[in-house]
Coordinates of C-alpha atoms in Angstrom, one line a residue:
M20 CA 7.0 -23.0 -4.1
I21 CA 3.9 -22.9 -6.2
D22 CA 2.6 -26.2 -7.4
T23 CA 1.6 -26.0 -11.0
I24 CA 0.5 -28.3 -13.8
E25 CA 3.3 -28.4 -16.3
K26 CA 1.7 -27.1 -19.5
E27 CA 4.8 -26.4 -21.5
E28 CA 8.3 -27.8 -22.2
N29 CA 9.9 -27.8 -18.8
I30 CA 13.5 -27.2 -19.9
I31 CA 15.6 -24.3 -18.5
S32 CA 17.5 -22.6 -21.3
E33 CA 21.2 -21.6 -21.0
E34 CA 20.1 -18.0 -20.9
E35 CA 17.7 -18.7 -18.0
A36 CA 20.2 -20.8 -16.2
A37 CA 22.6 -17.8 -16.3
Q38 CA 19.9 -15.3 -15.3
Y39 CA 18.7 -17.4 -12.3
D40 CA 22.0 -19.1 -11.3
R41 CA 22.0 -17.6 -7.8
Q42 CA 18.5 -18.6 -6.9
I43 CA 18.8 -22.1 -8.5
R44 CA 21.7 -22.7 -6.1
L45 CA 19.4 -21.5 -3.3
W46 CA 16.2 -23.4 -3.9
G47 CA 17.1 -25.9 -6.6
L48 CA 16.3 -26.5 -10.3
D49 CA 12.9 -28.1 -9.7
A50 CA 11.7 -25.2 -7.8
Q51 CA 12.9 -22.8 -10.5
K52 CA 11.0 -24.9 -13.1
R53 CA 7.8 -24.6 -11.1
L54 CA 8.3 -20.8 -10.9
R55 CA 9.0 -20.7 -14.6
G56 CA 5.6 -22.3 -15.3
S57 CA 3.5 -20.1 -13.0
R58 CA 1.3 -17.3 -13.9
V59 CA 0.5 -14.8 -11.1
L60 CA -2.1 -12.0 -10.6
L61 CA -1.0 -9.0 -8.5
V62 CA -3.8 -6.6 -7.5
G63 CA -2.7 -3.1 -6.3
L64 CA 0.3 -1.1 -7.5
R65 CA 1.1 1.1 -4.5
G66 CA 4.2 0.7 -2.4
L67 CA 3.7 -2.9 -1.3
G68 CA 2.4 -4.0 -4.7
A69 CA 5.5 -2.6 -6.5
E70 CA 7.8 -4.4 -4.2
V71 CA 6.0 -7.7 -4.7
A72 CA 6.0 -7.2 -8.5
K73 CA 9.7 -6.6 -8.5
N74 CA 10.4 -9.7 -6.5
L75 CA 8.2 -11.9 -8.6
I76 CA 9.6 -10.7 -11.9
L77 CA 13.2 -11.1 -10.7
A78 CA 12.4 -14.6 -9.4
G79 CA 11.4 -15.6 -12.9
V80 CA 7.7 -16.5 -13.0
K81 CA 6.2 -17.3 -16.4
G82 CA 3.8 -14.3 -16.4
L83 CA 2.7 -11.5 -14.1
T84 CA -0.5 -9.5 -14.6
L85 CA -0.6 -6.1 -12.8
L86 CA -4.2 -5.1 -12.0
D87 CA -5.1 -1.7 -10.7
H88 CA -8.0 0.6 -11.8
E89 CA -6.7 3.7 -9.9
Q90 CA -5.0 6.7 -11.4
V91 CA -1.5 7.9 -10.5
T92 CA -1.4 10.8 -8.1
E93 CA 1.6 12.6 -6.6
E94 CA 1.2 10.6 -3.4
S95 CA 1.0 7.2 -5.1
R96 CA 3.9 8.1 -7.4
R97 CA 6.1 8.9 -4.4
A98 CA 5.1 5.7 -2.7
Q99 CA 6.7 3.3 -5.3
F100 CA 9.5 3.1 -7.8
L101 CA 7.9 1.7 -11.0
I102 CA 5.9 4.8 -11.9
P103 CA 7.8 7.6 -13.8
V104 CA 7.6 11.2 -12.5
D105 CA 5.6 12.4 -15.4
A106 CA 2.8 9.8 -15.1
D107 CA 0.3 11.7 -13.0
G108 CA -3.2 11.0 -14.2
Q109 CA -2.4 7.7 -15.9
N110 CA -3.6 4.3 -14.8
Q111 CA -1.3 2.9 -12.1
A112 CA -0.9 -0.5 -13.6
Q113 CA -0.2 0.8 -17.1
A114 CA 2.2 3.4 -15.8
S115 CA 4.2 0.7 -13.9
L116 CA 4.4 -1.7 -16.8
E117 CA 7.4 -0.4 -18.7
R118 CA 9.8 -0.3 -15.7
A119 CA 8.4 -3.6 -14.5
Q120 CA 9.1 -5.3 -17.8
L121 CA 12.7 -4.0 -17.9
L122 CA 13.5 -5.8 -14.7
N123 CA 13.4 -9.2 -16.5
P124 CA 12.6 -9.5 -20.3
M125 CA 12.1 -13.2 -19.9
V126 CA 8.9 -12.7 -17.8
E127 CA 5.7 -11.8 -19.6
V128 CA 4.3 -8.7 -17.8
K129 CA 0.8 -7.4 -18.5
A130 CA -1.3 -4.5 -17.2
D131 CA -5.0 -4.7 -16.6
T132 CA -6.8 -1.4 -15.8
D133 CA -10.1 -2.9 -14.6
A134 CA -11.3 -2.9 -11.1
V135 CA -10.7 -6.3 -9.5
G136 CA -14.3 -6.3 -8.0
S137 CA -15.7 -6.1 -11.5
K138 CA -13.9 -9.3 -12.7
P139 CA -16.1 -12.5 -13.2
D140 CA -15.3 -15.6 -11.2
D141 CA -13.6 -17.4 -14.0
F142 CA -11.1 -14.6 -14.5
F143 CA -9.1 -15.8 -11.5
F144 CA -9.0 -19.4 -12.7
Q145 CA -6.3 -18.6 -15.3
F146 CA -3.7 -18.0 -12.6
D147 CA -1.6 -20.3 -10.4
A148 CA -1.4 -17.7 -7.6
V149 CA -3.2 -14.5 -6.7
C150 CA -1.7 -11.7 -4.6
L151 CA -4.1 -9.1 -3.2
T152 CA -3.2 -5.7 -1.9
R153 CA -5.4 -2.7 -1.1
C154 CA -8.6 -4.8 -1.3
S155 CA -11.6 -4.8 0.9
K156 CA -12.3 -7.7 3.4
D157 CA -15.4 -8.9 1.4
L158 CA -13.4 -9.0 -1.9
M159 CA -10.5 -10.9 -0.3
V160 CA -13.0 -13.4 1.2
R161 CA -14.6 -13.9 -2.2
V162 CA -11.4 -14.3 -4.2
D163 CA -9.9 -16.7 -1.6
Q164 CA -13.0 -18.9 -1.7
L165 CA -13.0 -19.0 -5.5
C166 CA -9.3 -19.8 -5.7
A167 CA -9.6 -22.5 -3.0
S168 CA -12.1 -24.4 -5.2
R169 CA -9.4 -24.6 -7.9
N170 CA -6.3 -25.1 -5.7
I171 CA -5.0 -21.6 -6.6
K172 CA -2.6 -20.1 -4.0
V173 CA -3.7 -16.8 -2.4
F174 CA -1.7 -14.2 -0.7
C175 CA -3.1 -11.0 0.9
G176 CA -1.1 -8.2 2.4
D177 CA -1.3 -4.5 3.2
V178 CA 0.6 -1.6 4.9
F179 CA -1.3 0.8 7.1
G180 CA 1.2 3.5 8.3
Y181 CA 3.6 1.6 10.7
H182 CA 1.4 -1.5 10.6
G183 CA 1.3 -4.3 8.1
Y184 CA 0.0 -7.8 7.7
M185 CA 0.4 -10.8 5.4
F186 CA -1.9 -13.8 4.9
S187 CA -1.5 -16.9 2.8
D188 CA -3.8 -19.7 1.8
L189 CA -2.0 -22.5 0.2
G190 CA -4.8 -25.1 0.5
Q191 CA -6.0 -27.8 2.8
E192 CA -3.0 -30.0 2.0
H193 CA 0.1 -28.1 1.0
H194 CA 3.1 -30.4 0.5
Y195 CA 6.6 -29.1 0.8
V196 CA 10.1 -30.4 1.5
E197 CA 12.3 -29.2 4.4
E198 CA 16.1 -29.6 4.4
K199 CA 17.4 -30.8 7.8
P200 CA 20.8 -31.9 9.1
K201 CA 21.3 -35.7 8.9
V202 CA 21.1 -37.5 12.2
V203 CA 23.7 -40.2 12.7
K204 CA 22.8 -43.0 15.1
G205 CA 25.1 -43.5 18.1
S206 CA 27.4 -46.5 18.5
N207 CA 26.1 -49.6 20.3
E208 CA 29.6 -50.6 21.6
A209 CA 29.5 -51.1 25.3
N210 CA 32.9 -49.3 26.0
D211 CA 31.7 -46.2 24.2
G212 CA 29.6 -45.0 27.1
P213 CA 26.0 -43.8 27.2
E214 CA 26.7 -40.5 25.4
A215 CA 27.9 -42.4 22.3
K216 CA 24.5 -44.1 21.9
K217 CA 22.7 -40.7 21.6
P218 CA 21.8 -39.6 18.0
K219 CA 24.3 -37.1 16.6
V220 CA 23.8 -34.4 14.0
D221 CA 26.2 -34.3 11.1
P222 CA 26.5 -30.7 10.0
N223 CA 28.1 -31.7 6.7
E224 CA 25.2 -33.8 5.5
T225 CA 21.5 -33.0 5.1
T226 CA 18.4 -34.9 4.3
M227 CA 15.1 -33.8 2.7
V228 CA 12.0 -34.4 4.8
K229 CA 8.6 -34.3 3.1
K230 CA 5.9 -32.4 5.1
T231 CA 2.3 -31.4 4.7
V232 CA 0.6 -28.4 6.3
S233 CA -3.1 -27.3 6.2
F234 CA -4.0 -23.6 5.7
C235 CA -7.3 -22.0 6.8
S236 CA -9.3 -19.7 4.6
F237 CA -9.2 -15.9 5.0
K238 CA -12.8 -15.9 6.2
A239 CA -12.0 -18.5 8.9
A240 CA -8.9 -16.6 10.0
L241 CA -10.9 -13.4 10.7
E242 CA -14.2 -14.9 12.0
V243 CA -12.9 -16.7 15.2
D244 CA -15.5 -17.3 17.9
W245 CA -13.9 -15.7 20.9
T246 CA -16.7 -16.9 23.2
N247 CA -15.4 -20.4 22.7
E248 CA -13.4 -21.7 25.7
K249 CA -10.5 -22.9 23.6
A250 CA -10.2 -19.5 21.8
K251 CA -10.4 -17.7 25.2
N252 CA -7.5 -19.7 26.5
N253 CA -5.4 -18.8 23.5
L254 CA -6.3 -15.1 23.6
K255 CA -3.1 -14.0 25.4
R256 CA -1.1 -15.6 22.6
I257 CA -2.8 -13.6 19.9
P258 CA -0.9 -10.5 18.8
V259 CA -2.8 -7.3 19.2
D260 CA -2.2 -6.6 15.5
Y261 CA -4.8 -9.2 14.7
F262 CA -7.5 -7.1 16.2
L263 CA -6.0 -3.9 14.7
L264 CA -6.3 -5.5 11.3
Q265 CA -10.0 -6.1 11.9
V266 CA -10.5 -2.4 12.7
L267 CA -8.6 -1.2 9.7
L268 CA -10.4 -3.5 7.3
K269 CA -13.7 -2.3 8.8
F270 CA -12.6 1.3 8.3
R271 CA -11.8 0.6 4.7
T272 CA -15.2 -1.0 4.1
D273 CA -17.1 1.9 5.8
K274 CA -15.1 4.8 4.3
G275 CA -13.9 3.3 1.0
R276 CA -10.3 4.4 1.8
D277 CA -7.6 4.1 4.4
P278 CA -6.8 6.6 7.2
Q279 CA -5.2 9.8 5.8
P280 CA -2.9 12.4 7.3
D281 CA -5.1 15.3 6.2
S282 CA -8.1 13.9 8.0
F283 CA -6.3 12.6 11.1
A284 CA -8.6 14.1 13.7
E285 CA -11.8 12.8 12.1
D286 CA -10.2 9.4 11.2
S287 CA -8.9 8.9 14.7
Q288 CA -12.4 9.3 16.3
L289 CA -13.9 6.9 13.7
L290 CA -11.1 4.3 14.3
L291 CA -11.8 4.4 18.0
Q292 CA -15.5 3.9 17.5
I293 CA -14.9 1.1 15.1
R294 CA -12.5 -0.5 17.6
D295 CA -15.2 -0.4 20.3
D296 CA -17.8 -1.9 17.9
V297 CA -15.6 -4.6 16.5
L298 CA -14.3 -5.8 19.9
E299 CA -17.8 -5.7 21.4
T300 CA -19.1 -7.8 18.6
M301 CA -16.3 -10.3 19.4
G302 CA -17.2 -10.3 23.0
L303 CA -13.9 -8.6 24.0
S304 CA -12.9 -5.5 25.9
S305 CA -11.9 -2.4 24.0
E306 CA -8.9 -2.2 26.4
L307 CA -7.4 -5.0 24.3
L308 CA -6.4 -2.4 21.7
P309 CA -5.1 0.8 23.5
N310 CA -6.1 4.2 22.1
T311 CA -2.6 5.0 21.0
F312 CA -2.9 2.6 18.0
V313 CA -4.5 5.4 15.9
R314 CA -1.2 7.4 15.8
F315 CA 0.5 4.7 13.8
T316 CA -2.1 3.9 11.2
R317 CA -1.5 6.8 8.8
P318 CA 1.3 7.1 6.3
R319 CA 4.6 8.4 7.8
L320 CA 4.7 11.4 5.6
G321 CA 1.8 13.0 3.6
V322 CA 2.4 14.8 0.3
S323 CA 2.1 18.2 1.9
Q324 CA 4.8 17.2 4.4
V325 CA 7.1 16.0 1.7
D326 CA 6.6 19.2 -0.3
R327 CA 7.5 21.3 2.7
V328 CA 10.7 19.3 3.3
E329 CA 11.7 19.6 -0.4
Q330 CA 11.1 23.4 -0.3
N331 CA 13.6 23.6 2.6
G332 CA 16.3 22.1 0.3
T333 CA 16.1 18.5 1.4
E334 CA 14.9 15.8 -0.9
C335 CA 12.5 13.2 0.5
R336 CA 10.7 10.3 -1.1
L337 CA 8.3 7.7 0.2
F338 CA 9.3 4.1 -0.6

């Protein structure tokens, strides 16, 4: 859960207790109080962003700011469930606001129509956590570094066709508690045999174990030196999706957009060239990422395909 400085009266009302009863039973009252005191920034209101917004609002954070400078199109409207059907041409964050707020009136939901790249550094310091979707690599590196200096939690994620990723930076020392079954020591009586002396797990009792984990920065996660001997030895354990992400983020930087169905032939050639360049820069072979990856990096259905399906009498929506 998000660690926050308690700035307000930390008492759960009867109404909140009833609203969040199920999740309080799941992760406890203290965790719900921390959620209740947290303000979150969410950047990007396409399919993934809308799903994250829904989950945060239903979880009961203090406040959620929806930030997106793009306008609603037929494609973006079909990709998520918060935008009304008559909102084409409106700002995506503003168009998502009403339905988002209706999910939970106890959460303060705001819309910001600015471009995230135009925001000054201190804008991000008002939040306890920042969630970034549909952002460039350079922007995510910048925001992650800013937030790390103030112990603000950062989450990045995206969906590219059939591929997706998620990154989290919870700080150099993130403390958490893990619930584990209680271990009962074995008996020392001689006539009980050696098996009785072994520790046993009591499934009916649990104990809370405090742990600490260290997270690396977004920049460090992407800029691994693969010429290093230790990194080379770990190469077989690295999912190929890690290198695919590098290619897709480079494509976004170069083209200012993601691969699209209506430019599939052109985008495929560019993706293959970027793959060769990226892996060569890393000192790795292009064979690490087979050519077939390009077929799965575009949206499953384009707007034109959806329209054709609907004209044949079958309703289809992208979610």
